[in-house]
Amino acid sequence: MVIVYESKTGFTKKYAEMLAEKTGLKTLPTSEISKVNQDAEIIFLGWLKAGKIQGLNKVRKYNLIAVCGSGTARRAEPSTEAVIARNKLEGIPFFYLRGGCLPLKEIKGMDKVLLSMFLWILKSRRDKDEETEEAIEIIENGFDGVKEENLEPVLQWLKTR
Ligand SMILES: Cc1cc2nc3c(=O)[nH]c(=O)nc-3n(C[C@H](O)[C@H](O)[C@H](O)COP(=O)(O)O)c2cc1C
């Protein structure tokens, strides 16, 4: 069994390394997927972009046994069910991990454009609830939600196998 991850700004990588430390499994980025044996079981961790788990397509043809998606929201956005459907994960255990993000001014390219649009949508909401206010703050100032305890459901699931 091996842990494979796709991470752009490092938060998902931190989870992959934490999980490797806790389980003794090897971890490697999707860029090195060719080193993985086709039969080897893979736990995949990828970051969420507009509900799509980045890098997932690179590991699809491998022996994928579980998928973790990291995002900045408290819960999977737009919802766990939507993420499972949008990423065609029916039948594969899915775990949401709260990751983090850099302050908007440190994000570059198309990601910055997309996130700026999202920020504008959030700010245009008339009745902003607590989660909306939090999302605005996180995008503008950055946030690190990576915690060992968030991996607990993954570790519990691994124990049952
Ligand atoms: C363009 C863009 C779109 C994003 N879309 C989502 C999303 O749909 N859901 C979510 O929870 N997080 C979303 N995020 C937040 C990232 O998934 C989150 O910051 C993740 O932990 C980053 O992981 P990384 O540091 O490994 O790249 C988005 C971030 C960017 C830059």
Coordinates of C-alpha atoms and ligand atoms in Angstrom, one line a residue:
M1 CA 0.0 0.0 0.0
V2 CA 1.3 3.5 -0.9
I3 CA 0.1 7.1 -0.3
V4 CA 0.0 9.2 -3.4
Y5 CA -0.8 13.0 -3.3
E6 CA -1.3 16.0 -5.5
S7 CA -0.6 19.3 -3.7
K8 CA -0.2 22.8 -5.1
T9 CA 0.6 24.9 -2.1
G10 CA 1.7 22.2 0.4
F11 CA -1.2 21.6 2.7
T12 CA -2.2 18.3 1.1
K13 CA 1.4 17.2 1.1
K14 CA 1.6 17.8 4.8
Y15 CA -1.4 15.5 5.3
A16 CA 0.3 12.8 3.1
E17 CA 3.5 13.1 5.1
M18 CA 1.6 12.9 8.4
L19 CA -0.3 9.9 7.3
A20 CA 2.9 8.2 6.1
E21 CA 4.5 8.9 9.5
K22 CA 1.5 7.4 11.3
T23 CA 1.1 4.3 9.1
G24 CA 4.7 3.6 8.1
L25 CA 3.6 3.7 4.5
K26 CA 5.6 5.3 1.7
T27 CA 4.3 8.5 0.2
L28 CA 5.0 10.1 -3.2
P29 CA 3.6 12.8 -5.5
T30 CA 1.5 12.1 -8.6
S31 CA 4.5 13.2 -10.7
E32 CA 6.2 10.0 -9.6
I33 CA 3.2 7.7 -10.1
S34 CA 5.0 5.7 -12.7
K35 CA 7.1 4.2 -9.9
V36 CA 4.0 2.6 -8.4
N37 CA 3.2 -1.0 -9.3
Q38 CA -0.2 -1.4 -11.0
D39 CA -1.3 -3.8 -8.3
A40 CA -0.3 -1.8 -5.3
E41 CA -3.1 -0.4 -3.3
I42 CA -3.2 3.4 -3.3
I43 CA -4.6 5.9 -0.8
F44 CA -4.9 9.1 -2.8
L45 CA -4.9 12.7 -1.4
G46 CA -5.7 15.6 -3.6
W47 CA -6.7 19.3 -3.2
L48 CA -10.1 20.5 -4.1
K49 CA -10.7 23.0 -6.9
A50 CA -14.3 24.0 -7.5
G51 CA -15.3 20.6 -6.1
K52 CA -12.9 18.6 -8.3
I53 CA -10.2 16.6 -6.7
Q54 CA -7.0 17.6 -8.4
G55 CA -4.7 14.8 -9.7
L56 CA -7.4 12.1 -9.3
N57 CA -7.4 11.3 -13.0
K58 CA -3.7 10.5 -12.8
V59 CA -4.3 7.6 -10.4
R60 CA -7.6 6.3 -11.7
K61 CA -6.1 3.4 -13.6
Y62 CA -4.3 2.2 -10.5
N63 CA -5.6 0.2 -7.6
L64 CA -7.3 3.1 -5.8
I65 CA -8.7 2.0 -2.4
A66 CA -9.5 5.4 -0.8
V67 CA -9.6 9.1 -1.7
C68 CA -9.1 12.1 0.5
G69 CA -9.9 15.6 -0.7
S70 CA -8.4 18.7 1.0
G71 CA -10.2 22.0 1.0
T72 CA -10.4 25.1 3.1
A73 CA -14.0 24.9 4.2
R74 CA -15.1 23.3 7.4
R75 CA -16.9 20.6 5.4
A76 CA -16.5 19.4 1.8
E77 CA -17.8 22.1 -0.6
P78 CA -20.4 22.2 -2.0
S79 CA -21.2 18.9 -0.1
T80 CA -19.7 15.4 0.5
E81 CA -22.4 13.9 -1.8
A82 CA -21.6 16.5 -4.6
V83 CA -17.9 15.9 -4.3
I84 CA -18.4 12.1 -4.5
A85 CA -20.7 12.5 -7.6
R86 CA -18.6 15.1 -9.3
N87 CA -15.4 13.0 -8.9
K88 CA -17.2 9.6 -9.7
L89 CA -16.2 8.2 -6.3
E90 CA -19.2 6.0 -5.7
G91 CA -18.0 2.8 -4.0
I92 CA -14.6 4.2 -3.0
P93 CA -14.2 5.4 0.6
F94 CA -13.9 9.3 0.6
F95 CA -12.6 11.4 3.4
Y96 CA -12.6 15.2 3.6
L97 CA -9.6 16.8 5.2
R98 CA -9.5 20.5 6.1
G99 CA -6.4 21.9 4.5
G100 CA -5.5 25.5 4.1
C101 CA -4.7 28.3 1.8
L102 CA -2.2 31.0 1.2
P103 CA -3.3 34.7 1.4
L104 CA -4.9 35.7 -2.0
K105 CA -2.1 38.1 -2.7
E106 CA 0.4 35.1 -2.8
I107 CA -1.7 33.0 -5.2
K108 CA -0.9 33.4 -8.9
G109 CA -2.3 32.8 -12.3
M110 CA -5.7 31.3 -13.1
D111 CA -6.1 30.1 -9.5
K112 CA -6.0 33.8 -8.3
V113 CA -8.6 34.8 -10.9
L114 CA -11.0 32.0 -9.8
L115 CA -10.5 32.6 -6.2
S116 CA -11.0 36.4 -6.7
M117 CA -14.3 35.7 -8.4
F118 CA -15.3 33.4 -5.6
L119 CA -14.4 36.1 -3.1
W120 CA -16.5 38.6 -5.0
I121 CA -19.5 36.3 -4.9
L122 CA -19.1 35.7 -1.2
K123 CA -18.8 39.5 -0.5
S124 CA -21.9 40.2 -2.6
R125 CA -24.1 38.0 -0.4
R126 CA -26.5 40.2 1.4
D127 CA -27.0 38.1 4.6
K128 CA -23.6 36.7 5.3
D129 CA -23.6 33.9 7.9
E130 CA -20.7 33.0 10.1
E131 CA -19.3 30.5 7.6
T132 CA -19.4 33.1 4.7
E133 CA -17.6 35.6 6.9
E134 CA -15.0 33.0 7.8
A135 CA -14.5 32.0 4.1
I136 CA -13.9 35.7 3.2
E137 CA -11.4 36.1 6.0
I138 CA -9.6 32.8 5.0
I139 CA -9.3 33.8 1.3
E140 CA -8.0 37.3 2.1
N141 CA -5.6 36.4 4.9
G142 CA -4.7 32.7 4.4
F143 CA -5.3 29.8 6.8
D144 CA -3.7 26.6 8.0
G145 CA -6.2 24.0 9.1
V146 CA -3.9 21.0 8.9
K147 CA -4.3 18.9 12.1
E148 CA -3.3 15.4 13.0
E149 CA -6.7 14.7 14.5
N150 CA -8.4 15.3 11.1
L151 CA -6.7 12.1 9.9
E152 CA -8.4 10.1 12.6
P153 CA -11.3 8.8 10.4
V154 CA -8.8 7.6 7.8
L155 CA -6.7 5.8 10.4
Q156 CA -9.8 4.2 11.9
W157 CA -10.9 3.0 8.4
L158 CA -7.4 1.6 7.8
K159 CA -7.7 -0.4 11.0
T160 CA -10.9 -2.1 9.8
R161 CA -9.2 -3.5 6.7
Ligands
LIG1 C1 -8.9 28.2 -7.5 C2 -9.2 27.5 -6.3 C3 -10.4 26.8 -6.1 C4 -10.7 26.1 -4.9 N1 -11.8 25.4 -4.8 C5 -12.1 24.8 -3.6 C6 -13.3 24.1 -3.4 O1 -14.1 23.9 -4.3 N2 -13.6 23.5 -2.2 C7 -12.7 23.6 -1.2 O2 -13.0 23.1 -0.1 N3 -11.6 24.3 -1.3 C8 -11.2 24.9 -2.5 N4 -10.0 25.5 -2.6 C9 -9.1 25.5 -1.5 C10 -8.0 24.4 -1.7 O3 -8.6 23.2 -2.0 C11 -7.3 24.3 -0.4 O4 -6.6 25.5 -0.2 C12 -6.3 23.1 -0.3 O5 -6.1 22.7 1.0 C13 -5.0 23.4 -1.0 O6 -4.2 22.3 -1.0 P1 -2.6 22.3 -1.4 O7 -1.9 23.3 -0.5 O8 -2.2 20.9 -1.2 O9 -2.5 22.8 -2.9 C14 -9.7 26.2 -3.8 C15 -8.5 26.9 -4.0 C16 -8.2 27.5 -5.2 C17 -6.9 28.2 -5.3

